[in-house]
Every structure is written in C-alpha cells, then in structure tokens.
Amino acid sequence: MIQPVKPTPTSLRETKASGRRLASLTAYDYPTARLLDDCGLDFLLVGDSLGMVVLGHPDTTQVTMADMIHHTRAVARGASQTLVAADLPAGSCTTPALAVENSRRLRDAGADLVKIEGGSECLPAIQAILADGIPLIGHLGMLPQRVLEEGGYRIKGKSTDDAERLCADALAIDQAGASAIVLELVHPPLAAAISKNLACPTIGIGSGEDCDGGILVLHDLIGLFPWFRPKFATPLADVATAIQNAARAYSRAQASS
Ligand code: KIV
C-alpha cells in the first residue's frame, strides 16, 4: 500500500491560492493525533491551550517549554501524514535569539511549524525564526498569553486604531513569510478584510466565516471540557458524557459482581 506523503508547510500558502478552506484542530497526545491523522485536517496544533484543557490551569500563561516539548513529542509520534504545529509558550520569545533557540527545541521534538502570539513587537523574533529555516504561523487578535494584562477574552479590532494596527501587523507577518496567521476573536468584518489582503491564509477562531480556514480546540468540538465552552464553538459530540456513562456502567458492574 502506498503511504500518503506528509505535506510541507508551504502547502498552507499554496492552499490559499487554490481557494480550498483550511481546517485544523488541536491535539495534545499520541492517541488523539493518531485518530486525527487521517481526518483531512491541514495541521494539528499542539496549542498552549493544553494548559487549560489538559493540565487544569486557569489560562495558558503558566505553560512552559518543557510542557510544550513533552506534548509535541507525543503528537508527532501519532501524526505521520498531517503537519504538526506547536505553540511557543508565554515567555519563550523575549529575544530573537531565545525565540530561535526555543523554536529549534520544538522542531527537534517533531513540530513542522511553530506558532507565535503577537504583532509587530514580535517581528524581530518572527524574522529570526524564519531566517533559521523554521516555518511559522502567526497569531493575532485576542492573545491568550496576555489575558491577565488584558483582563479577559474580548473581540479585537472594533475601533479604527485597533483595526489599523491589526491590519499592519498581519501584513508585516505575511510579508515576513509566515505560512498562515491565526486570527482569534477578531471582529468578523475586519477578519474578512485582512484575509482578502494577505497572500498567506488566515485561520479563524471566533472571527466569523470569512477567514481562509478555521481552527478549534478539539475539546470544544467533541464536548470533552464541559466546564467551559466558548460561544463560537458548536460541539459535534459529547465525549464527556460518554466517558462518564462508561465509567459509571463499569463501576456498577464491579459493585454487583
Ligand atoms: O492554544 C491554542 O489552542 C490556540 C488555538 C486556540 C488557536 O492557540
């Protein structure tokens, strides 16, 4: 049997030209990556959202490079045909040299691309990572790594100043050579305008229907984190209930045997 060939990160930019929408989900472990590997996704993201949905932290700010490397290795073992992207966590890119060093560590753990949160203030780090030959995804709009400074998760780009800043940041990251840019909680008309203006694809999350693709935290799609679900995510399964039903049935069977 001929094994499918893993695409390269450049295929993400090429897909935009073809007009096909990109689809991505997060993955944090081997079995999930293996299950998702032949589901037609363009990339699996080892998101620092693992801080919340896997490690039980209140937000992503405490996720470390060690956490990201550990989970990236597991996902890379399970993803033979799908690109793996891994988040550079909070504090991992404070200088361009540190950003390159940490990107190399994620690449060595199995990531095909790294993702970095931030706009023009991160441009030197973004350029250094790309100059080092490591493909990269940008992340603009709501930046979960800055949720404590920002005081919550809010839609970005409603004011003219904010919209102009986001457009300029997106263009700079695109022109630097990013493979894609995640737009998180960006005012939908602005997300549509940014998407039209860039050569690289935009991957929306909570940013309307007019990005070049979409991404969701897997747990929000499959109902595996019932304690919190963002408004924009519609679960297509109820895995939390399935787990509890199976565990309760087992526990009852044990008690009565
Ligand atoms: O960490 C993550 O899962 C992400 C996605 C929500 C885009 O950054």
Coordinates of C-alpha atoms and ligand atoms in Angstrom, one line a residue:
M1 CA 0.0 0.0 0.0
I2 CA 1.3 3.5 -0.9
Q3 CA 1.6 5.6 2.3
P4 CA 0.3 9.2 1.9
V5 CA 3.1 11.8 1.9
K6 CA 3.1 14.4 4.6
P7 CA 2.6 17.8 3.1
T8 CA 5.1 20.6 3.6
P9 CA 4.4 23.8 5.4
T10 CA 4.5 25.7 2.1
S11 CA 1.3 23.8 1.1
L12 CA -0.6 26.0 3.5
R13 CA 0.2 29.2 1.5
E14 CA -0.5 27.3 -1.8
T15 CA -3.9 26.1 -0.4
K16 CA -5.0 29.7 -0.2
A17 CA -4.4 30.2 -3.9
S18 CA -6.4 27.1 -4.6
G19 CA -9.4 28.6 -2.8
R20 CA -9.9 25.5 -0.5
R21 CA -10.6 26.3 3.1
L22 CA -8.1 25.0 5.7
A23 CA -9.2 23.0 8.7
S24 CA -7.2 22.5 11.9
L25 CA -7.8 21.1 15.4
T26 CA -5.6 21.0 18.5
A27 CA -4.1 17.7 19.6
Y28 CA -2.1 17.1 22.8
D29 CA -1.3 13.4 22.9
Y30 CA -0.5 10.3 20.8
P31 CA -3.9 8.6 20.5
T32 CA -5.7 11.8 19.6
A33 CA -3.0 12.7 17.0
R34 CA -3.3 9.2 15.6
L35 CA -7.1 9.4 15.4
L36 CA -7.0 12.8 13.8
D37 CA -4.2 11.9 11.4
D38 CA -6.4 10.7 8.6
C39 CA -9.3 13.1 9.1
G40 CA -8.4 15.5 6.3
L41 CA -7.0 18.2 8.6
D42 CA -4.3 20.6 7.3
F43 CA -2.4 20.7 10.5
L44 CA -2.7 19.6 14.1
L45 CA -1.8 22.3 16.6
V46 CA -0.2 21.4 19.9
G47 CA -1.7 24.5 21.4
D48 CA -0.7 26.0 24.7
S49 CA -4.4 25.7 25.4
L50 CA -3.2 22.4 26.8
G51 CA -2.5 24.4 29.9
M52 CA -6.3 24.6 30.5
V53 CA -7.9 21.6 28.8
V54 CA -5.2 19.1 29.8
L55 CA -3.2 20.4 32.8
G56 CA -6.1 22.2 34.6
H57 CA -4.5 25.7 34.8
P58 CA -6.9 28.7 34.6
D59 CA -5.2 30.1 31.4
T60 CA -2.2 29.5 29.2
T61 CA 0.2 31.8 31.0
Q62 CA 1.9 29.1 33.1
V63 CA 2.6 26.7 30.2
T64 CA 6.3 26.0 29.9
M65 CA 8.7 25.0 27.1
A66 CA 9.0 21.6 28.9
D67 CA 5.2 21.1 28.7
M68 CA 5.2 22.0 25.0
I69 CA 8.1 19.7 24.2
H70 CA 6.5 16.8 26.1
H71 CA 3.2 17.1 24.3
T72 CA 4.7 17.9 20.9
R73 CA 6.8 14.7 21.0
A74 CA 3.6 12.7 21.7
V75 CA 1.6 14.3 18.9
A76 CA 4.5 13.9 16.4
R77 CA 4.6 10.2 17.2
G78 CA 0.9 9.9 16.1
A79 CA 0.9 12.2 13.1
S80 CA 2.5 10.6 10.1
Q81 CA 0.5 12.4 7.4
T82 CA -0.6 15.6 9.0
L83 CA 1.6 18.7 9.7
V84 CA 2.2 19.4 13.3
A85 CA 2.4 23.0 14.6
A86 CA 3.4 23.7 18.2
D87 CA 2.9 26.9 20.2
L88 CA 5.8 28.9 21.5
P89 CA 4.5 29.5 25.1
A90 CA 4.5 32.7 27.1
G91 CA 8.0 34.0 27.8
S92 CA 9.7 31.8 25.3
C93 CA 10.4 34.5 22.7
T94 CA 11.5 37.5 24.8
T95 CA 14.5 38.0 22.5
P96 CA 15.0 36.9 18.9
A97 CA 17.9 34.5 20.0
L98 CA 15.7 32.9 22.6
A99 CA 12.8 32.6 20.1
V100 CA 15.1 30.8 17.7
E101 CA 16.5 28.5 20.4
N102 CA 13.0 27.5 21.6
S103 CA 11.7 27.1 18.0
R104 CA 14.6 24.7 17.4
R105 CA 13.6 22.7 20.5
L106 CA 10.0 22.4 19.3
R107 CA 11.2 21.4 15.8
D108 CA 13.5 18.8 17.3
A109 CA 10.5 17.5 19.3
G110 CA 8.7 16.9 16.0
A111 CA 7.0 20.2 15.1
D112 CA 6.8 21.1 11.4
L113 CA 5.9 24.6 12.3
V114 CA 5.9 26.8 15.4
K115 CA 3.2 29.4 16.3
I116 CA 3.9 32.7 17.9
E117 CA 1.4 35.1 19.5
G118 CA 1.9 38.8 18.8
G119 CA 2.2 41.5 16.2
S120 CA 4.9 44.0 15.2
E121 CA 6.5 43.8 18.7
C122 CA 7.3 40.2 17.8
L123 CA 8.6 40.9 14.3
P124 CA 12.3 40.6 15.1
A125 CA 11.6 37.2 16.7
I126 CA 9.4 36.1 13.8
Q127 CA 12.1 37.1 11.2
A128 CA 14.8 35.4 13.2
I129 CA 12.8 32.1 13.4
L130 CA 12.0 32.2 9.7
A131 CA 15.6 33.1 8.8
D132 CA 16.6 30.0 10.8
G133 CA 14.5 27.9 8.3
I134 CA 11.7 27.1 10.7
P135 CA 8.2 27.6 9.2
L136 CA 5.9 29.7 11.4
I137 CA 2.3 30.6 12.0
G138 CA 1.4 34.0 13.4
H139 CA -1.4 34.6 15.9
L140 CA -3.2 38.0 16.1
G141 CA -6.3 39.4 17.7
M142 CA -7.0 38.1 21.2
L143 CA -3.7 36.8 22.6
P144 CA -4.5 34.3 25.4
Q145 CA -0.9 34.6 26.7
R146 CA -1.7 38.2 27.5
V147 CA -5.1 37.6 29.1
L148 CA -4.0 38.7 32.5
E149 CA -2.9 42.1 31.3
E150 CA -6.0 42.4 29.1
G151 CA -8.4 41.3 31.8
G152 CA -10.4 38.9 29.7
Y153 CA -11.2 37.4 26.3
R154 CA -12.7 40.1 24.2
I155 CA -13.3 40.8 20.5
K156 CA -10.4 42.7 18.9
G157 CA -10.4 45.3 16.0
K158 CA -13.6 47.1 16.6
S159 CA -12.0 50.6 17.0
T160 CA -10.3 52.2 14.0
D161 CA -6.9 52.3 15.8
D162 CA -7.1 48.7 16.8
A163 CA -8.2 47.7 13.3
E164 CA -5.4 49.6 11.6
R165 CA -2.8 48.1 14.0
L166 CA -4.1 44.6 13.3
C167 CA -4.1 45.1 9.5
A168 CA -0.5 46.4 9.7
D169 CA 0.6 43.5 11.9
A170 CA -1.0 40.9 9.7
L171 CA 0.7 42.4 6.6
A172 CA 4.1 42.5 8.2
I173 CA 3.9 38.9 9.4
D174 CA 2.6 37.8 5.9
Q175 CA 5.4 39.6 4.2
A176 CA 8.0 38.1 6.6
G177 CA 6.9 34.7 5.1
A178 CA 4.6 33.2 7.6
S179 CA 2.8 30.0 6.5
A180 CA -0.5 31.2 8.0
I181 CA -1.9 33.6 10.6
V182 CA -4.4 32.6 13.3
L183 CA -7.0 35.4 13.9
E184 CA -8.5 34.9 17.3
L185 CA -11.7 36.8 18.3
V186 CA -11.2 39.4 15.5
H187 CA -14.2 41.5 14.6
P188 CA -15.6 39.4 11.6
P189 CA -15.7 42.2 9.0
L190 CA -12.1 43.1 9.9
A191 CA -11.1 39.4 9.7
A192 CA -12.6 39.2 6.3
A193 CA -10.8 42.3 5.1
I194 CA -7.4 41.1 6.5
S195 CA -8.0 37.7 4.8
K196 CA -8.5 39.4 1.4
N197 CA -5.4 41.5 1.8
L198 CA -2.9 38.7 2.6
A199 CA -1.0 36.2 0.5
C200 CA -0.9 33.7 3.4
P201 CA -4.1 32.1 4.7
T202 CA -5.8 33.3 7.8
I203 CA -7.1 30.7 10.2
G204 CA -10.1 32.0 12.2
I205 CA -11.2 31.1 15.7
G206 CA -14.2 33.1 16.8
S207 CA -13.6 35.6 13.9
G208 CA -16.5 34.8 11.6
E209 CA -16.9 32.8 8.4
D210 CA -14.7 34.7 6.0
C211 CA -11.2 33.6 7.1
D212 CA -9.3 31.2 4.8
G213 CA -9.8 28.4 7.3
G214 CA -10.8 27.5 10.8
I215 CA -9.3 26.1 14.0
L216 CA -10.9 24.8 17.2
V217 CA -9.7 23.4 20.4
L218 CA -10.6 19.7 20.0
H219 CA -12.2 19.5 23.4
D220 CA -14.7 22.3 22.4
L221 CA -15.6 20.3 19.2
I222 CA -16.1 16.9 20.9
G223 CA -17.6 18.1 24.2
L224 CA -14.6 17.0 26.4
F225 CA -14.4 20.1 28.6
P226 CA -17.9 20.6 29.8
W227 CA -16.9 23.2 32.4
F228 CA -16.3 25.9 29.8
R229 CA -17.3 26.2 26.1
P230 CA -16.6 29.3 24.0
K231 CA -19.8 30.7 22.4
F232 CA -18.4 30.3 18.9
A233 CA -17.8 26.6 19.2
T234 CA -20.7 24.1 18.5
P235 CA -19.9 20.7 19.9
L236 CA -20.5 17.8 17.4
A237 CA -20.1 15.1 20.1
D238 CA -20.5 14.6 23.8
V239 CA -17.4 12.7 24.8
A240 CA -17.6 13.9 28.4
T241 CA -20.9 12.1 28.9
A242 CA -19.7 9.0 27.0
I243 CA -16.7 8.7 29.4
Q244 CA -18.9 9.2 32.5
N245 CA -21.5 6.7 31.2
A246 CA -18.8 4.1 30.5
A247 CA -17.1 4.7 33.9
R248 CA -20.5 4.5 35.8
A249 CA -21.5 1.3 34.0
Y250 CA -18.2 -0.3 34.9
S251 CA -18.4 0.9 38.5
R252 CA -21.9 -0.5 38.8
A253 CA -20.9 -3.8 37.2
Q254 CA -18.0 -4.2 39.5
A255 CA -20.2 -3.4 42.6
S256 CA -22.8 -6.1 41.5
S257 CA -20.4 -8.8 40.5
Ligands
KIV1 O1 -3.5 27.2 22.1 C1 -4.4 27.1 21.2 O2 -5.1 26.1 21.2 C2 -4.5 28.1 20.2 C3 -5.7 28.0 19.3 C4 -7.0 28.3 20.0 C5 -5.6 28.8 18.1 O3 -3.7 28.9 20.1

